[in-house]
Coordinates of C-alpha atoms (C1' of nucleotides) in Angstrom, one line a residue:
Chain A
X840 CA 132.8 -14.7 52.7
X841 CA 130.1 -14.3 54.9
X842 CA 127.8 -17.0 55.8
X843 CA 124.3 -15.9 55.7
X844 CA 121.5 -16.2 59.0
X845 CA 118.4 -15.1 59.4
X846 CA 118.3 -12.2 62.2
X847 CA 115.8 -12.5 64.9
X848 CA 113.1 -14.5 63.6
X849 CA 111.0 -16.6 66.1
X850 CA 108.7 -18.5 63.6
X851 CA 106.2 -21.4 63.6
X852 CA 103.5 -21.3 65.8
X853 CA 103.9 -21.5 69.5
X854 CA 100.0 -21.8 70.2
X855 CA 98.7 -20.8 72.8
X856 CA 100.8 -18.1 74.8
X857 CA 99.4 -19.1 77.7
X858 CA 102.1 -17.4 79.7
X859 CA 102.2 -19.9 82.4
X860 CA 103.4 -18.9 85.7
X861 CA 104.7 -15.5 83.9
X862 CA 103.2 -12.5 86.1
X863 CA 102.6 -9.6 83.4
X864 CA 102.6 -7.5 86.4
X865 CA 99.9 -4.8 85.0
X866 CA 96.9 -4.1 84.2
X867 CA 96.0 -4.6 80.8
X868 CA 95.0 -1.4 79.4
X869 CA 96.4 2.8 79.6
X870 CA 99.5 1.7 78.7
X871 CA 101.7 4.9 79.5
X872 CA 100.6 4.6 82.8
X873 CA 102.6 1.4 84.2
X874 CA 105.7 1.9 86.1
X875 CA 107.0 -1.5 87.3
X876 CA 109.0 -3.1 84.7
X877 CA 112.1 -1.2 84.0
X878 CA 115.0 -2.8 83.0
X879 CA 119.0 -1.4 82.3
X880 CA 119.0 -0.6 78.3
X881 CA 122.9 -0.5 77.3
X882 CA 123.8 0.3 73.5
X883 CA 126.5 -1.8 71.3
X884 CA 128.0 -0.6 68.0
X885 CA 130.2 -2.8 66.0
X886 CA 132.3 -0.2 64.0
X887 CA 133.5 -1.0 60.9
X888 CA 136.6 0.1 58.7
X889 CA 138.4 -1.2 56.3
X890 CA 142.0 -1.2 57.0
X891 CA 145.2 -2.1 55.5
X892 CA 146.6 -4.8 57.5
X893 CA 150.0 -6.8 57.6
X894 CA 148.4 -8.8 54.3
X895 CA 149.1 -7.1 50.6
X896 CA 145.0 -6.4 50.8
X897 CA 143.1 -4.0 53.3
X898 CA 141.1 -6.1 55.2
X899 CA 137.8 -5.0 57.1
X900 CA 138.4 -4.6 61.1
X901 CA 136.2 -4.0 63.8
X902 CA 136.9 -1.4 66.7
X903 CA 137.3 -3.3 70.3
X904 CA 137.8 -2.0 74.0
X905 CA 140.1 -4.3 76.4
X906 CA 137.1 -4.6 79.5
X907 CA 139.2 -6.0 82.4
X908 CA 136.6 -8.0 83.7
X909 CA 135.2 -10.0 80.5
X910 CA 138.0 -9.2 77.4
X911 CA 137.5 -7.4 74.6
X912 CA 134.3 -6.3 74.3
X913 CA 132.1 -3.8 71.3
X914 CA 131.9 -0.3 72.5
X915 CA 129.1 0.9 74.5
X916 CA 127.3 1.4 77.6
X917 CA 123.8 2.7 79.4
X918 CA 121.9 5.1 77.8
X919 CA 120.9 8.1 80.5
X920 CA 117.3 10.0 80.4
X921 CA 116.3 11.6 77.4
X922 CA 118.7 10.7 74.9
X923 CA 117.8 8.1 71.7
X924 CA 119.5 5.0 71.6
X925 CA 121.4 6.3 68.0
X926 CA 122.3 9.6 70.3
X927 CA 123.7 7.2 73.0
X928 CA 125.6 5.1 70.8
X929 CA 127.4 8.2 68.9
X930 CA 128.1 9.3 72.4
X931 CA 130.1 6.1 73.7
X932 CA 131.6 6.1 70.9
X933 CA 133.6 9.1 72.0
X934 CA 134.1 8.4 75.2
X935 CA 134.9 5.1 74.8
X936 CA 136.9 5.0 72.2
X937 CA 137.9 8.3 70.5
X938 CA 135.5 8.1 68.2
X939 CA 134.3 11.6 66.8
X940 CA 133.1 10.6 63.1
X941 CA 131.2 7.5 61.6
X942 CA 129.7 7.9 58.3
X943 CA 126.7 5.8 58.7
X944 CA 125.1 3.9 61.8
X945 CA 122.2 2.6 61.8
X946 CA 120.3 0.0 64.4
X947 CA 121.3 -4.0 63.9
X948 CA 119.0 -6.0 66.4
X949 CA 118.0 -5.8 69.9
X950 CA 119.8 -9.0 72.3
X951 CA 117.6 -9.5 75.1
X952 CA 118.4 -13.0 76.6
X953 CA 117.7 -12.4 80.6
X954 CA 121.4 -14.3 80.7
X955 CA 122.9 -12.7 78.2
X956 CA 124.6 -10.3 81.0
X957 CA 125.7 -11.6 84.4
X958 CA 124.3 -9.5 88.1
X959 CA 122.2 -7.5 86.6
X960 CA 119.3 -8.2 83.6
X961 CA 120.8 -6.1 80.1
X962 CA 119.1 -5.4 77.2
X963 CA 121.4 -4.3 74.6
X964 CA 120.4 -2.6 71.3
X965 CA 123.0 -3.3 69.1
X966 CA 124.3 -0.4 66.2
X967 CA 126.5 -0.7 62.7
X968 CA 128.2 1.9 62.7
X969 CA 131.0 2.5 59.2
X970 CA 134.1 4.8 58.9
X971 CA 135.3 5.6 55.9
X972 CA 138.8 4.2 55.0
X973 CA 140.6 7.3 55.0
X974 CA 139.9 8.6 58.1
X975 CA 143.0 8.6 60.6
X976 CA 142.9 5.5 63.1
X977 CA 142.7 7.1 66.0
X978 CA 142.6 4.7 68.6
X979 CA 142.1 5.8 72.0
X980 CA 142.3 4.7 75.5
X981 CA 142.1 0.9 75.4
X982 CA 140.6 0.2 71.9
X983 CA 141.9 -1.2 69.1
X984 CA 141.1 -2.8 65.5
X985 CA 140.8 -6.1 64.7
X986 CA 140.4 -8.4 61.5
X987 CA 136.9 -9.4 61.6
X988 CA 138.3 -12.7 60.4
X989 CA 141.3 -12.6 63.4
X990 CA 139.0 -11.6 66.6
X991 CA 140.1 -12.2 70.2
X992 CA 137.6 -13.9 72.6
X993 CA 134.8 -11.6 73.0
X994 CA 132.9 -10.7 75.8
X995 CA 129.1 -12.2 76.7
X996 CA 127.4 -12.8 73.0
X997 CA 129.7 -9.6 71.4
X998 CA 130.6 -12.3 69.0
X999 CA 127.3 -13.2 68.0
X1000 CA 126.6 -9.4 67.9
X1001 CA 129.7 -8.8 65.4
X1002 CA 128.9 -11.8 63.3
X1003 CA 125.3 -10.6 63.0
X1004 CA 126.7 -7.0 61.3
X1005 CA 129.2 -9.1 59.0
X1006 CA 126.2 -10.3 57.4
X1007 CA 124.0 -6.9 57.3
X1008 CA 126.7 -5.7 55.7
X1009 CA 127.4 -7.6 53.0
X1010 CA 123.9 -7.8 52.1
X1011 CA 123.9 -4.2 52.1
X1012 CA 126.5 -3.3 49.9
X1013 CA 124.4 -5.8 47.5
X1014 CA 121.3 -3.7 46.9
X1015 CA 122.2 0.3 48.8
X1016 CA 124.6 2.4 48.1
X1017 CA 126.1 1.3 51.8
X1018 CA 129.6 1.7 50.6
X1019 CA 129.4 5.7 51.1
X1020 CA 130.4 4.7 54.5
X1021 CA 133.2 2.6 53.7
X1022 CA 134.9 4.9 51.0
X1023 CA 137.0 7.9 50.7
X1024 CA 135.3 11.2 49.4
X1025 CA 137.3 10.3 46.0
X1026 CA 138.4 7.3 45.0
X1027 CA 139.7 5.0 42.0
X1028 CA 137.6 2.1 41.2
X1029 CA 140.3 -0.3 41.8
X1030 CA 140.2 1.1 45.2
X1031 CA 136.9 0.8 46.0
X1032 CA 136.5 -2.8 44.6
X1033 CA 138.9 -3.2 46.8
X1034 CA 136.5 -2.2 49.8
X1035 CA 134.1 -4.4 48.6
X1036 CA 136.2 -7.4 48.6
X1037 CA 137.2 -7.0 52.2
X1038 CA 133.6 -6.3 53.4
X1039 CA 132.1 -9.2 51.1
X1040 CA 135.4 -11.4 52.1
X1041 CA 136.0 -12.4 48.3
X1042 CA 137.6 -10.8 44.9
X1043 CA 135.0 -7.6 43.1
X1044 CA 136.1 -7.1 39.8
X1045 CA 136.8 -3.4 39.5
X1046 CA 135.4 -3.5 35.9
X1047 CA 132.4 -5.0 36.4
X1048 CA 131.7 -2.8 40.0
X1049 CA 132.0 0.4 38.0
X1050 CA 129.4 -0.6 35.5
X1051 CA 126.7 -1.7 38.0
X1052 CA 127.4 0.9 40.6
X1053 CA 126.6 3.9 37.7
X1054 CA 123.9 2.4 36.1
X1055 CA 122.0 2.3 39.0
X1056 CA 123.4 6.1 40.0
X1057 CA 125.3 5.3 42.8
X1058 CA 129.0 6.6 41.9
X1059 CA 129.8 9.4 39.4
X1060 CA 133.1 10.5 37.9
X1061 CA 134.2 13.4 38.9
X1062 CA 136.0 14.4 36.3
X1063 CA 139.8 14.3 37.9
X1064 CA 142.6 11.3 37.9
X1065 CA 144.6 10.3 40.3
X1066 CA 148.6 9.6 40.4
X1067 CA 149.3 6.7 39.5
X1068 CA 150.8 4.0 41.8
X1069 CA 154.5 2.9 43.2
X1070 CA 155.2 0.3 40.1
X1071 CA 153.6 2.3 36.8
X1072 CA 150.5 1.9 35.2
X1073 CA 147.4 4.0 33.5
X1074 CA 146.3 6.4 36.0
X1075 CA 142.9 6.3 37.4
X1076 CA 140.0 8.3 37.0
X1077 CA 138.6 9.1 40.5
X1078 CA 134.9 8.8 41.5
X1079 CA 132.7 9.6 43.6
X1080 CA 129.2 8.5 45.3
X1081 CA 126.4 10.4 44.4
X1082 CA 124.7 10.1 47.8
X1083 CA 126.1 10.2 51.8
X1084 CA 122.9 8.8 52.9
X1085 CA 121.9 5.2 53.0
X1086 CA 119.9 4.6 49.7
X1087 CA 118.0 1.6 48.5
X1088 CA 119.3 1.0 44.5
X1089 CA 117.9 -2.3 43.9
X1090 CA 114.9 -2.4 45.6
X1091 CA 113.1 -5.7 43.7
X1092 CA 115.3 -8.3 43.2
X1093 CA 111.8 -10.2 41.4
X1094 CA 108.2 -9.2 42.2
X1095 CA 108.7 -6.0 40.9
X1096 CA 105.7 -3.4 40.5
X1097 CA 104.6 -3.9 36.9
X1098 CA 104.8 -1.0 34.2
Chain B
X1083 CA 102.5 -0.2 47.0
X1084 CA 104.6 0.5 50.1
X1085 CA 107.3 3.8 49.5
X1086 CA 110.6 2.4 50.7
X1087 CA 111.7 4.3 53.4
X1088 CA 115.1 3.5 55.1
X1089 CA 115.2 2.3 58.5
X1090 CA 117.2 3.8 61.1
X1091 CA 119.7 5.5 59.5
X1092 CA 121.9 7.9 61.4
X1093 CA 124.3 9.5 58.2
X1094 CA 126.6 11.5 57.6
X1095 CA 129.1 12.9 60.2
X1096 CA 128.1 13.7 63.8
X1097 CA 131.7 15.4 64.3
X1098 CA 132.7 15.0 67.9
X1099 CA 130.4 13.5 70.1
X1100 CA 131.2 15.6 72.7
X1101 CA 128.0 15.4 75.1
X1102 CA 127.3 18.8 75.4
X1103 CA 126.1 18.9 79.3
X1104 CA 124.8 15.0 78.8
X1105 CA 125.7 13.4 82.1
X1106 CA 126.7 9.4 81.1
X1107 CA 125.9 9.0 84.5
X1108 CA 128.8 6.4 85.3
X1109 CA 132.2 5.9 85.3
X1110 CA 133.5 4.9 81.7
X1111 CA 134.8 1.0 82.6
X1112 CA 133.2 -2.1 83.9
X1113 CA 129.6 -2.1 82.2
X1114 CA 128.3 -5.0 83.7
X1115 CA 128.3 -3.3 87.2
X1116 CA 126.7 -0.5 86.5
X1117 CA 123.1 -0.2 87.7
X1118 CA 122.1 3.6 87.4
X1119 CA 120.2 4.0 84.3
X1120 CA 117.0 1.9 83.8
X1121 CA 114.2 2.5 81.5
X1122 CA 111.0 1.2 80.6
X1123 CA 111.3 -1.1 78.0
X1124 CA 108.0 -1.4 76.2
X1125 CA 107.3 -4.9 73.0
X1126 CA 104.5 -3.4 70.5
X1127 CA 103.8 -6.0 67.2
X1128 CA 102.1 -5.1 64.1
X1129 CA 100.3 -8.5 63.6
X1130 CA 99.3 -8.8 59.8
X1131 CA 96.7 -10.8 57.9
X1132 CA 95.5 -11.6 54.5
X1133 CA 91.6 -11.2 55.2
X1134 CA 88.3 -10.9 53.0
X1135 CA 87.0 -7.0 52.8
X1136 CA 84.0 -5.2 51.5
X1137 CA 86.0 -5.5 48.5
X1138 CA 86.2 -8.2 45.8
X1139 CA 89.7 -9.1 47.1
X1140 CA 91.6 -9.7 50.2
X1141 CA 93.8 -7.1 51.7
X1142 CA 96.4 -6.7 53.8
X1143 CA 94.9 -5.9 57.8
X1144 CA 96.5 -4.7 61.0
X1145 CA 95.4 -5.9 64.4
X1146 CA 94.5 -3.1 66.6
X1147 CA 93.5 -2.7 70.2
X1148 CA 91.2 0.5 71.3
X1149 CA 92.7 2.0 74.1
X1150 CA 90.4 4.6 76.0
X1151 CA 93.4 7.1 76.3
X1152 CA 95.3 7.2 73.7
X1153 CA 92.6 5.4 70.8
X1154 CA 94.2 2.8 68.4
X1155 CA 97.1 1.4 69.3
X1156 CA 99.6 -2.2 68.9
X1157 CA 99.0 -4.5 71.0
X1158 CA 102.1 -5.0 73.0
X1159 CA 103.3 -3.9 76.7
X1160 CA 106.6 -3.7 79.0
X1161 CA 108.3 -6.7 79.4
X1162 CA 109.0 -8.3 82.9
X1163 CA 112.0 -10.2 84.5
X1164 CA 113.8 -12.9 82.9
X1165 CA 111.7 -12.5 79.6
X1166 CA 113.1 -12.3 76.0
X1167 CA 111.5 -9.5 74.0
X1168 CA 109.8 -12.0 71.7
X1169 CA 108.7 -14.1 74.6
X1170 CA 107.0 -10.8 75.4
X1171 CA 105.6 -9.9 72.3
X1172 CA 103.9 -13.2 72.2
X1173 CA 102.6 -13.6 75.7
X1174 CA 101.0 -9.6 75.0
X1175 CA 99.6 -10.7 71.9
X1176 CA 97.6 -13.7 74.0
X1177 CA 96.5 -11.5 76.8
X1178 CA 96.0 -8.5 74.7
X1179 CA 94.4 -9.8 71.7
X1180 CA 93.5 -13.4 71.7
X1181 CA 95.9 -14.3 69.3
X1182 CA 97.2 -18.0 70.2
X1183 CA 99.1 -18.8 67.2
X1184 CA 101.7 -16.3 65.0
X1185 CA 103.3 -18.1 61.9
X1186 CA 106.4 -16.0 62.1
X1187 CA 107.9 -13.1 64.6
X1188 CA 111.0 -10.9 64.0
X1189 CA 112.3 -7.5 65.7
X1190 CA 111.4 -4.4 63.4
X1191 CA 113.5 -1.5 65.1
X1192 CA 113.8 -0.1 68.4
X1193 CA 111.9 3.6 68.6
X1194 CA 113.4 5.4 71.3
X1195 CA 112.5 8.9 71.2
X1196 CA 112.4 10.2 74.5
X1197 CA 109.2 12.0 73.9
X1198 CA 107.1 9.6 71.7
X1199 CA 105.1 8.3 74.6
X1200 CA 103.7 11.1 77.0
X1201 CA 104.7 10.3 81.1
X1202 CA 107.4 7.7 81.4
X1203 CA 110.1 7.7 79.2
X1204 CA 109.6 4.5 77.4
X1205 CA 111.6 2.6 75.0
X1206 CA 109.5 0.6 72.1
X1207 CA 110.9 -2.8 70.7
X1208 CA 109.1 -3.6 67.5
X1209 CA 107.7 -6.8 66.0
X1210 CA 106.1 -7.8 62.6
X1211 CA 103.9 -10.8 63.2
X1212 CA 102.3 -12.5 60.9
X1213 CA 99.3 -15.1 60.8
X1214 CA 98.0 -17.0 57.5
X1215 CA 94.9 -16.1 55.6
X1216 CA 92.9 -19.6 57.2
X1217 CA 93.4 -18.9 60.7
X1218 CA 89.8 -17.7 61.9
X1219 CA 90.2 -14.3 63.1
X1220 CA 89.2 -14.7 66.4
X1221 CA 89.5 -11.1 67.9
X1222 CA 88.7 -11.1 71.3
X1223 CA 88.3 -8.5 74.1
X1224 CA 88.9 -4.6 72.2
X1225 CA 90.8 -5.5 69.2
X1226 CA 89.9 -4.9 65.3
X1227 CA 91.5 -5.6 62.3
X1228 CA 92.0 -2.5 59.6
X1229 CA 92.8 -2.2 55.6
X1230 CA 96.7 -0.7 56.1
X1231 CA 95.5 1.4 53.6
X1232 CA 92.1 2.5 55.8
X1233 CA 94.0 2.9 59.2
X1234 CA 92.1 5.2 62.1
X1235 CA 94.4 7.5 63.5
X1236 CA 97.2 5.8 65.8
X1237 CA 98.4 6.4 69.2
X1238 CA 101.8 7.6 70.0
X1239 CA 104.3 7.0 67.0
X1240 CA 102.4 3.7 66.2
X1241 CA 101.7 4.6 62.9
X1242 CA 105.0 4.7 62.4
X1243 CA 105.9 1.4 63.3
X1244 CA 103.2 0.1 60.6
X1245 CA 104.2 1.9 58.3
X1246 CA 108.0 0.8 58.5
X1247 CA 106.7 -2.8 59.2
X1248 CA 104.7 -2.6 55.4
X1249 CA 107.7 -1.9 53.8
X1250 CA 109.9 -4.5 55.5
X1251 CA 107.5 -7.3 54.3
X1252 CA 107.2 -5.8 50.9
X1253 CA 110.6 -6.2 50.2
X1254 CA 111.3 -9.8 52.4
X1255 CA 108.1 -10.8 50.2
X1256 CA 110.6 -10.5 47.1
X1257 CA 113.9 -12.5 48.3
X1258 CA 112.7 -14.7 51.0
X1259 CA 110.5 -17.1 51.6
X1260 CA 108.4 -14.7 54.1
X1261 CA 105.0 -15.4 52.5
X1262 CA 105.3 -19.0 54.3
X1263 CA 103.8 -17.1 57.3
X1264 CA 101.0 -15.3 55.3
X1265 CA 99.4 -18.5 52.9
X1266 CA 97.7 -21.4 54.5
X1267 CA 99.2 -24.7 54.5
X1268 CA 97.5 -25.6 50.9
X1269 CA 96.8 -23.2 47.9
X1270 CA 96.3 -22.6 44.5
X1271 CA 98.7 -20.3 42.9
X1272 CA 95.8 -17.8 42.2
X1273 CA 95.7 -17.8 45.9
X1274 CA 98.9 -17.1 46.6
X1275 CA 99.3 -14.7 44.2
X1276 CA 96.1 -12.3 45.5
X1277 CA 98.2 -12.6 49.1
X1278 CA 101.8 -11.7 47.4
X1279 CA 99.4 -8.6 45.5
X1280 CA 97.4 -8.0 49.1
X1281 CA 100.5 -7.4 50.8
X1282 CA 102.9 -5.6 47.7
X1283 CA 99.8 -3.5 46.7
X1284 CA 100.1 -4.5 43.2
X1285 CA 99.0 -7.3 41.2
X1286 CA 100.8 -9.9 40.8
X1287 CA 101.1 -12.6 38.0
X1288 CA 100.0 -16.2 39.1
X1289 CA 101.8 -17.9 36.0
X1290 CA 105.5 -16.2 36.7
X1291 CA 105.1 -16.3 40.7
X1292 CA 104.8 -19.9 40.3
X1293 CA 107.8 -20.1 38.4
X1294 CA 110.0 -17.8 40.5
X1295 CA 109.1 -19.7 43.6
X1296 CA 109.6 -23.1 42.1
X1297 CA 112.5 -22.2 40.4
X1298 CA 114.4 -21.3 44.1
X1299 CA 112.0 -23.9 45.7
X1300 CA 110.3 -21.8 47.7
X1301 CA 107.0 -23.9 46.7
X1302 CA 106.8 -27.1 46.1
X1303 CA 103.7 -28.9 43.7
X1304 CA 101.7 -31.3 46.9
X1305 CA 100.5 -33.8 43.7
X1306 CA 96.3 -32.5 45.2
X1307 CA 94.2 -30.7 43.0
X1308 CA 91.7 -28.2 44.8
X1309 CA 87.9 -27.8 44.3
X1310 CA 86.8 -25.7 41.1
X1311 CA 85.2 -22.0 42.3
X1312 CA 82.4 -21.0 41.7
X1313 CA 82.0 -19.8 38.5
X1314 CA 83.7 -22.9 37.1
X1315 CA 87.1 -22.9 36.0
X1316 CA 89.5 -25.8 35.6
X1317 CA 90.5 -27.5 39.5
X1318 CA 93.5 -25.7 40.5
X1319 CA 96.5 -27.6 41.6
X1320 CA 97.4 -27.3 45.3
X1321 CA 100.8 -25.9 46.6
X1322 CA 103.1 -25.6 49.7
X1323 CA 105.6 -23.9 51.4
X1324 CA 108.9 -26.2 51.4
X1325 CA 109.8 -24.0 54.8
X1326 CA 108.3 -23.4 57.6
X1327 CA 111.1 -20.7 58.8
X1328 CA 112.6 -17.5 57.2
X1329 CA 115.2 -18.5 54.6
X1330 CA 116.9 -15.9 52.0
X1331 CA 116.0 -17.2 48.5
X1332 CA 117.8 -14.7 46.4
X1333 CA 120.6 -13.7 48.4
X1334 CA 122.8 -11.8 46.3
X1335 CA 121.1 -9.7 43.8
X1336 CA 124.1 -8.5 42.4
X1337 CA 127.7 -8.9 43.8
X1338 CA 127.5 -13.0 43.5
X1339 CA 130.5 -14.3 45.0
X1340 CA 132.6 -15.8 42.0
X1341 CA 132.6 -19.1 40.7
Chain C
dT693 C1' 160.0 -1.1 25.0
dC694 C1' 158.2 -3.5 28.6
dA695 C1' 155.5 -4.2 32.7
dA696 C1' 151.7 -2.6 35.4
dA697 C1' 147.4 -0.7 36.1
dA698 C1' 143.1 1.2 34.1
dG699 C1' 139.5 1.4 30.8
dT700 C1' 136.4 -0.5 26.8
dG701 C1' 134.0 -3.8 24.4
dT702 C1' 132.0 -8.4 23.6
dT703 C1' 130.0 -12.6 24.8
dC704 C1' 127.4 -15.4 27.5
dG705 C1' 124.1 -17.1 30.9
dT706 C1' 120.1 -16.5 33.4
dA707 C1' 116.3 -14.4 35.8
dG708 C1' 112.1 -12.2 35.3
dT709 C1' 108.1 -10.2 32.7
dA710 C1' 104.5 -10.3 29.3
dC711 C1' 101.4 -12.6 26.7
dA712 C1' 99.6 -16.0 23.6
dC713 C1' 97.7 -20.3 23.6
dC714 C1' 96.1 -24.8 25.4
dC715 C1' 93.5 -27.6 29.1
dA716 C1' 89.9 -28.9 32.4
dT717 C1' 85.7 -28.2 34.6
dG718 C1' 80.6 -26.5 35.5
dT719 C1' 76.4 -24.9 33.6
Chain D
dA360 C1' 79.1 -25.4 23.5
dC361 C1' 80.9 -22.0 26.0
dA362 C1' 82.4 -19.3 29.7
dT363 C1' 85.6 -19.4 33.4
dG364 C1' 89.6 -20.1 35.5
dG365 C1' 94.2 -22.8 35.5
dG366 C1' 98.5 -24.3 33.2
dT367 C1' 102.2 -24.4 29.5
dG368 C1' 105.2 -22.4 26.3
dT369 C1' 107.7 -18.7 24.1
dA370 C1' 109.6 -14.3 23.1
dC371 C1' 111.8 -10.3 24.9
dT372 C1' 114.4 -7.6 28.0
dA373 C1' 117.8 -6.6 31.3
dC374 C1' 121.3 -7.4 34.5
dG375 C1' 125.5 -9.2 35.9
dA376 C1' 129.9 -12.1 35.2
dA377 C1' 133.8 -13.3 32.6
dC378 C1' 137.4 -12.1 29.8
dA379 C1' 139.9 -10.4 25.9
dC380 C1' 141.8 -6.3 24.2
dT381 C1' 143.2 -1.5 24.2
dT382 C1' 145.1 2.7 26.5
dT383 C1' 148.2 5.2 29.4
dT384 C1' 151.6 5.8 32.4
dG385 C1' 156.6 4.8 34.9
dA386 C1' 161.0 2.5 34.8

DNA sequence: TCAAAAGTGTTCGTAGTACACCCATGT
DNA sequence: ACATGGGTGTACTACGAACACTTTTGA
């Protein structure tokens, strides 16, 4: 279960922003003529998959690299000229850790404490990115997975940066169709609720999951079963999800249009 | 009414980042040492205000600075040393705009393209600000406010940025508490409701908002009755925010954890 | 034939909407 | 008194959770 924060919100009124003492360095107009304040942009996914584990249940792990200087650490690095920050993230990824397929990534939050980073001053632009649970492992180099409820000491705020994706997440998989990302191309519903329990961090009744998910469209049968398991039992009908792009299904909780 | 566009969302299988000719520019370990690749880093904030138009009722208004080169534009600008990105946001808003006092602040998205701003590659970190209906509007030096639905063209991708801002409040408007930063201190329902309608863009019902937003305690009664209008009409009772923060009132739209 | 897993159906609670009706004030 | 706006109550719908019961397989 994942405890609910509220991302990057700086509220109630600091008034006046009298800047004191801060030198804007600039003019104040033509903005996209200023050259003085650059600053080193790094990217950060937190990768997701969810994984079967030494437990009975998969479990949802997270994709680490052993840094020799700070511990385990997200993958990521700089981004170099004339690439997007999603480009630059796809592309540490696969040096960094052997990464050459996610099925979803999309931007979490940007950390920019000036201390955030020892030496030199980091901003770091932080990514989800999700794998789907039955592509191969393939861990490279000096990453590895991790139970997102088992993680080593992590590097600088990596931690915070992890915890913050936990709960994008799971409030995802409430109102998209998010779980694309997380599933096989085929899939029992047994399986899938499954998924949902180790991304939400408590039990989905299969039953129930099946009748939301197609009443709002999301997963369809296909039409084929699957075998059925080790120790007997019915076997399943396989489905699948209707989209592989992020979708909102339950856009108004309240407040909806009217008509 | 806002179309829901999702945000960010890189889908569906880039297979094999393999960095066709993209130099990373540094070796793969040790990030925290590596000082090659810096890049302007630019804050921009749509600001947004409840405000009396030509029209009967209020609508929902941008804050815009004219800029001689590239016209309208957000008011925002690159950050400088040992500055959060908020910190910056804030401190443009006062130089740029006059704007002393924001009820609430949070990070849109990141826009990155390498060619949405002409020159210098520059890197945009968003903001949604917003500022309740009684604060005067005090616009100082170049800057307007605009209908969002009567917008003059936009510099750059700004216009983007708005847009995606709109629909991120209209849907925080329906499970959080968001509005805090958009009502004054005191109000009638009726009052409220012509904001939640202002900013939805499409009426809403003062009788069932009330009892949504008492019901997760989002409002609270104050025990004051307000001034009758004037047309006559029974004194309205007067109303407040419980919070003065973002809080998530309706968490879990479907997928409750159990028990 | 029995256990195990999957699927179907039913009941229940509750949230949200629509709308009718009642209340308090100014003219 | 009556128009105007605010407040209360009620009926209806829909969604989701819980859970019992049935179906289909393997041992």
């Amino acid at each position: 279960m994942v405890t609910p924060v509220i991302e990057n919100a700086v509220s109630a009124g600091f008034s006046g922003a009298r800047h004191a003492g801060v030198r804007t360095g600039t003019s104040p107009h033509n903005l996209e003529t200023m050259s003085d304040t650059t600053v080193r942009v790094e990217v950060l996914t937190a990768v997701f998959q969810v994984r079967e584990s030494e437990t009975a249940e998969p479990l949802l792990q997270v994709l680490l690299r052993r840094c020799e200087k700070a511990g385990w650490s997200l993958p990521g690095g700089p981004i170099v000229e004339r690439e997007t920050l999603g480009a630059a993230a796809v592309r540490w990824l696969g040096t960094r850790a052997g990464l050459t397929r996610v099925a979803h990534l999309e931007q979490l939050a940007v950390f920019s404490d000036p201390d955030r980073v020892p030496d030199e001053r980091t901003v770091a632009s932080t990514f989800i990115g999700l794998v789907p649970s039955d592509i191969p492992a393939e861990t490279v180099a000096d990453a590895e997975w991790f139970d997102v409820d088992g993680l080593p000491p992590l590097a600088y705020d990596h931690r915070d940066i992890v915890d913050r994706a936990r709960v994008r997440l799971a409030g995802k998989l409430s109102y998209t169709n998010i779980a694309f990302a997380l599933a096989p191309s085929q899939f029992p519903m047994s399986e899938l609720a499954e998924i949902y329990g180790a991304a939400l961090g408590y039990p989905v009744d299969s039953t129930n999951l099946l009748r939301v998910l197609s009443r709002r469209g999301v997963v369809v049968a296909t039409g084929t079963v699957g075998r059925t398991g080790g120790k007997g039992g019915r076997p399943p009908a396989l489905y699948a999800f209707a989209d592989t792009q992020l979708r909102v299904t339950d856009e108004f909780a309240a407040l909806r249009p009217p008509m």
